[in-house]
Amino acid sequence: AQSVSQHNHHVILSEAASLELGCNYSYGGTVNLFWYVQYPGQHLQLLLKYFSGDPLVKGIKGFEAEFIKSKFSFNLRKPSVQWSDTAEYFCAVNAPDSGTYKYIFGTGTRLKVLA
Amino acid sequence: NAGVMQNPRHLVRRRGQEARLRCSPMKGHSHVYWYRQLPEEGLKFMVYLQKENIIDESGMPKERFSAEFPKEGPSILRIQQVVRGDSAAYFCASSPGTSGAHEQFFGPGTRLTVL
């Protein structure tokens, strides 16, 4: 069965610090990978996605993620965080060849950026 | 261009009552997904529907829960005889179903509180 692990449940950073959030998945077949962000009181918004091609994916708001197939990882990075990045971040996976396009989500990482 | 709409945004029910959650997908989207987010947990897949068909209900509890997506009108997630453990945020997502990756767009969620 598919599963997604996000190892950091709570992260606190100062503004301008660099960010890396870990995401590992378990599934032997082809996967599509996503990072979503949920700002307080708002719905999930897509930050970036990987379907195929260049494993380094650039998203919105200066975020990027790198797909490392050998490590089953899709870590999210941002070189310099801002106070407005305070939110919860979810990694998600789906398996397009499984017959269902449901997402499997990680448990989320709550990021707090101190001004 | 309206996004995914969910109503109500907040719903309070007493134990034993029924809860009906509605989801209107984005215009042109024919695939709907329901997820549940329990406190301090990530989103868990419940059910995946296309118009008039349930494609994957592997995440639905066996009793009291049902979902539909009729030819006309919104998708409905119905919970009969609610219990306190049903208190959660319920998110709906939609996708166009035209691309293999089925990127999903999320609604704002319905927060169900069972007294």
Tab-separated table of C-alpha atoms in Angstrom:
chain	number	residue	atom	x	y	z
A	1	ALA	CA	0.000	0.000	0.000
A	2	GLN	CA	1.074	3.529	-0.639
A	3	SER	CA	2.136	5.755	2.221
A	4	VAL	CA	3.694	9.167	2.627
A	5	SER	CA	5.910	10.270	5.510
A	6	GLN	CA	6.636	13.808	6.543
A	7	HIS	CA	9.220	13.654	9.264
A	8	ASN	CA	9.033	17.207	10.539
A	9	HIS	CA	5.717	17.873	12.221
A	10	HIS	CA	6.538	21.324	13.555
A	11	VAL	CA	9.230	23.660	12.300
A	12	ILE	CA	10.062	27.100	13.638
A	13	LEU	CA	12.358	29.381	11.666
A	14	SER	CA	13.367	32.994	11.680
A	15	GLU	CA	12.772	35.113	8.619
A	16	ALA	CA	15.441	34.701	5.943
A	17	ALA	CA	16.370	31.224	7.150
A	18	SER	CA	16.452	28.413	4.634
A	19	LEU	CA	13.761	25.759	4.664
A	20	GLU	CA	13.772	22.094	3.795
A	21	LEU	CA	10.791	19.859	4.541
A	22	GLY	CA	11.190	16.149	4.068
A	23	CYS	CA	8.761	13.906	2.226
A	24	ASN	CA	9.227	10.212	1.562
A	25	TYR	CA	6.770	7.865	-0.058
A	26	SER	CA	6.469	4.152	-0.463
A	27	TYR	CA	5.210	2.843	-3.767
A	28	GLY	CA	7.021	0.844	-6.373
A	29	GLY	CA	5.293	2.139	-9.468
A	30	THR	CA	4.977	5.434	-11.267
A	31	VAL	CA	3.965	8.316	-9.045
A	32	ASN	CA	2.927	11.915	-9.352
A	33	LEU	CA	4.029	14.113	-6.482
A	34	PHE	CA	2.558	17.278	-5.044
A	35	TRP	CA	3.139	19.816	-2.326
A	36	TYR	CA	0.163	21.753	-1.030
A	37	VAL	CA	0.062	24.637	1.437
A	38	GLN	CA	-2.771	25.511	3.789
A	39	TYR	CA	-2.662	29.005	5.232
A	40	PRO	CA	-4.601	29.546	8.456
A	41	GLY	CA	-8.307	29.429	7.757
A	42	GLN	CA	-7.877	28.801	4.053
A	43	HIS	CA	-8.152	25.859	1.717
A	44	LEU	CA	-5.304	23.830	0.288
A	45	GLN	CA	-3.388	25.472	-2.523
A	46	LEU	CA	-0.987	23.759	-4.880
A	47	LEU	CA	2.628	24.869	-4.447
A	48	LEU	CA	4.187	22.608	-7.050
A	49	LYS	CA	3.871	19.248	-8.728
A	50	TYR	CA	6.020	16.641	-10.401
A	51	PHE	CA	4.727	14.423	-13.190
A	52	SER	CA	7.833	13.620	-15.229
A	53	GLY	CA	10.931	15.214	-16.698
A	54	ASP	CA	13.316	17.455	-14.789
A	55	PRO	CA	13.350	16.205	-11.195
A	56	LEU	CA	13.927	19.721	-9.892
A	57	VAL	CA	10.560	21.431	-9.892
A	58	LYS	CA	9.972	25.131	-9.347
A	59	GLY	CA	6.710	26.247	-7.791
A	60	ILE	CA	5.024	29.413	-6.680
A	61	LYS	CA	6.320	31.833	-4.063
A	62	GLY	CA	9.944	30.771	-4.471
A	63	PHE	CA	9.432	27.140	-3.476
A	64	GLU	CA	11.113	24.236	-5.220
A	65	ALA	CA	11.270	20.494	-4.727
A	66	GLU	CA	13.543	17.753	-5.938
A	67	PHE	CA	12.361	14.277	-6.841
A	68	ILE	CA	14.996	11.682	-6.009
A	69	LYS	CA	13.626	8.405	-7.276
A	70	SER	CA	16.303	6.240	-5.655
A	71	LYS	CA	15.433	7.686	-2.262
A	72	PHE	CA	11.664	7.824	-2.826
A	73	SER	CA	11.854	11.435	-1.712
A	74	PHE	CA	10.361	14.758	-2.766
A	75	ASN	CA	11.707	17.348	-0.362
A	76	LEU	CA	10.449	20.916	-0.407
A	77	ARG	CA	12.905	23.790	-0.206
A	78	LYS	CA	12.964	27.542	-0.022
A	79	PRO	CA	16.209	29.491	0.303
A	80	SER	CA	14.811	32.324	2.413
A	81	VAL	CA	11.481	32.124	4.225
A	82	GLN	CA	9.182	35.001	5.013
A	83	TRP	CA	6.736	35.551	7.850
A	84	SER	CA	3.921	35.043	5.338
A	85	ASP	CA	5.093	31.452	4.760
A	86	THR	CA	3.645	30.495	8.137
A	87	ALA	CA	1.268	27.692	7.207
A	88	GLU	CA	0.833	23.942	7.117
A	89	TYR	CA	2.499	22.054	4.279
A	90	PHE	CA	1.308	18.739	2.914
A	91	CYS	CA	3.091	16.341	0.623
A	92	ALA	CA	0.853	14.113	-1.509
A	93	VAL	CA	1.286	11.275	-3.953
A	94	ASN	CA	-0.938	9.579	-6.467
A	95	ALA	CA	-0.332	6.565	-8.623
A	96	PRO	CA	-1.712	7.129	-12.119
A	97	ASP	CA	-1.373	3.492	-13.137
A	98	SER	CA	-3.311	2.178	-10.164
A	99	GLY	CA	-6.735	2.898	-11.621
A	100	THR	CA	-7.561	5.548	-9.054
A	101	TYR	CA	-6.209	9.048	-8.808
A	102	LYS	CA	-6.750	9.486	-5.099
A	103	TYR	CA	-4.104	11.349	-3.195
A	104	ILE	CA	-2.215	9.843	-0.298
A	105	PHE	CA	-1.217	12.674	1.991
A	106	GLY	CA	1.490	12.980	4.569
A	107	THR	CA	0.499	14.137	8.028
A	108	GLY	CA	1.637	17.669	7.333
A	109	THR	CA	4.305	20.013	8.650
A	110	ARG	CA	3.352	23.141	10.531
A	111	LEU	CA	5.797	25.921	9.763
A	112	LYS	CA	6.005	28.991	11.922
A	113	VAL	CA	8.204	31.833	10.735
A	114	LEU	CA	9.209	34.369	13.318
A	115	ALA	CA	9.424	37.975	12.204
B	1	ASN	CA	-13.875	31.584	-12.511
B	2	ALA	CA	-15.278	30.049	-9.365
B	3	GLY	CA	-13.266	27.408	-7.611
B	4	VAL	CA	-14.558	24.374	-5.795
B	5	MET	CA	-17.469	25.341	-3.592
B	6	GLN	CA	-18.453	23.584	-0.413
B	7	ASN	CA	-21.358	24.238	1.850
B	8	PRO	CA	-22.011	24.643	4.580
B	9	ARG	CA	-18.642	25.826	5.822
B	10	HIS	CA	-19.532	24.939	9.373
B	11	LEU	CA	-22.065	22.360	10.471
B	12	VAL	CA	-23.089	21.451	13.983
B	13	ARG	CA	-25.052	18.276	14.642
B	14	ARG	CA	-26.106	16.370	17.705
B	15	ARG	CA	-25.305	12.700	18.024
B	16	GLY	CA	-27.717	10.611	16.017
B	17	GLN	CA	-28.579	13.306	13.489
B	18	GLU	CA	-27.711	13.279	9.819
B	19	ALA	CA	-25.098	15.480	8.179
B	20	ARG	CA	-25.178	16.398	4.488
B	21	LEU	CA	-22.132	18.041	2.996
B	22	ARG	CA	-22.253	19.508	-0.491
B	23	CYS	CA	-19.531	20.043	-3.036
B	24	SER	CA	-19.804	21.835	-6.366
B	25	PRO	CA	-16.750	21.121	-8.508
B	26	MET	CA	-15.026	23.654	-10.688
B	27	LYS	CA	-16.717	24.307	-13.989
B	28	GLY	CA	-15.832	21.602	-16.474
B	29	HIS	CA	-14.602	19.170	-13.843
B	30	SER	CA	-16.219	15.769	-13.788
B	31	HIS	CA	-14.189	14.062	-11.064
B	32	VAL	CA	-14.778	14.647	-7.365
B	33	TYR	CA	-12.823	13.419	-4.355
B	34	TRP	CA	-13.699	13.616	-0.678
B	35	TYR	CA	-11.089	13.709	2.092
B	36	ARG	CA	-11.392	13.891	5.859
B	37	GLN	CA	-8.987	15.681	8.157
B	38	LEU	CA	-9.175	14.699	11.786
B	39	PRO	CA	-7.603	16.992	14.399
B	40	GLU	CA	-3.805	16.834	14.306
B	41	GLU	CA	-3.848	14.441	11.357
B	42	GLY	CA	-3.351	14.730	7.630
B	43	LEU	CA	-6.034	14.387	5.029
B	44	LYS	CA	-7.348	10.875	4.483
B	45	PHE	CA	-8.958	9.829	1.231
B	46	MET	CA	-12.574	8.747	1.493
B	47	VAL	CA	-14.144	8.403	-1.938
B	48	TYR	CA	-13.602	9.220	-5.621
B	49	LEU	CA	-16.584	9.796	-7.886
B	50	GLN	CA	-17.313	10.646	-11.457
B	51	LYS	CA	-20.729	11.732	-12.635
B	52	GLU	CA	-23.201	9.069	-11.481
B	53	ASN	CA	-20.425	6.599	-10.638
B	54	ILE	CA	-18.381	5.724	-7.591
B	55	ILE	CA	-14.895	4.875	-8.800
B	56	ASP	CA	-13.074	4.208	-5.532
B	57	GLU	CA	-14.662	4.108	-2.090
B	58	SER	CA	-11.829	2.314	-0.361
B	59	GLY	CA	-11.542	5.055	2.264
B	60	MET	CA	-15.194	5.208	3.225
B	61	PRO	CA	-16.268	3.785	6.567
B	62	LYS	CA	-18.419	0.724	5.991
B	63	GLU	CA	-21.447	2.078	7.803
B	64	ARG	CA	-23.308	5.380	8.003
B	65	PHE	CA	-21.318	7.093	5.237
B	66	SER	CA	-22.411	7.436	1.632
B	67	ALA	CA	-21.581	9.662	-1.300
B	68	GLU	CA	-23.109	10.516	-4.622
B	69	PHE	CA	-22.386	12.722	-7.592
B	70	PRO	CA	-25.550	12.963	-9.672
B	71	LYS	CA	-25.768	13.953	-13.296
B	72	GLU	CA	-27.076	17.339	-12.232
B	73	GLY	CA	-26.181	19.147	-9.056
B	74	PRO	CA	-23.458	18.938	-6.468
B	75	SER	CA	-21.762	15.940	-4.966
B	76	ILE	CA	-23.177	15.000	-1.580
B	77	LEU	CA	-21.386	13.312	1.302
B	78	ARG	CA	-23.948	11.978	3.716
B	79	ILE	CA	-23.273	10.839	7.261
B	80	GLN	CA	-26.131	9.164	9.051
B	81	GLN	CA	-26.460	8.921	12.819
B	82	VAL	CA	-23.389	11.030	13.465
B	83	VAL	CA	-21.121	10.296	16.419
B	84	ARG	CA	-18.548	12.500	18.135
B	85	GLY	CA	-15.750	10.770	16.252
B	86	ASP	CA	-17.148	12.141	12.986
B	87	SER	CA	-16.119	15.647	14.029
B	88	ALA	CA	-13.565	16.694	11.446
B	89	ALA	CA	-12.936	18.898	8.452
B	90	TYR	CA	-14.228	17.394	5.226
B	91	PHE	CA	-12.589	18.563	2.043
B	92	CYS	CA	-13.791	18.110	-1.471
B	93	ALA	CA	-11.514	18.309	-4.508
B	94	SER	CA	-12.220	18.193	-8.204
B	95	SER	CA	-10.257	17.507	-11.334
B	96	PRO	CA	-11.012	17.763	-15.024
B	97	GLY	CA	-10.203	14.162	-15.693
B	98	THR	CA	-8.534	15.019	-18.968
B	99	SER	CA	-4.924	14.699	-17.914
B	100	GLY	CA	-3.255	11.586	-16.619
B	101	ALA	CA	-2.063	13.222	-13.451
B	102	HIS	CA	-5.467	14.414	-12.367
B	103	GLU	CA	-4.262	17.413	-10.445
B	104	GLN	CA	-6.896	18.178	-7.851
B	105	PHE	CA	-8.297	21.540	-6.819
B	106	PHE	CA	-9.575	21.809	-3.280
B	107	GLY	CA	-12.553	23.493	-1.749
B	108	PRO	CA	-12.511	25.393	1.557
B	109	GLY	CA	-13.839	22.460	3.525
B	110	THR	CA	-16.790	21.837	5.814
B	111	ARG	CA	-16.037	21.708	9.497
B	112	LEU	CA	-18.407	19.276	11.161
B	113	THR	CA	-18.857	19.408	14.909
B	114	VAL	CA	-20.870	16.710	16.609
B	115	LEU	CA	-22.137	17.586	20.049
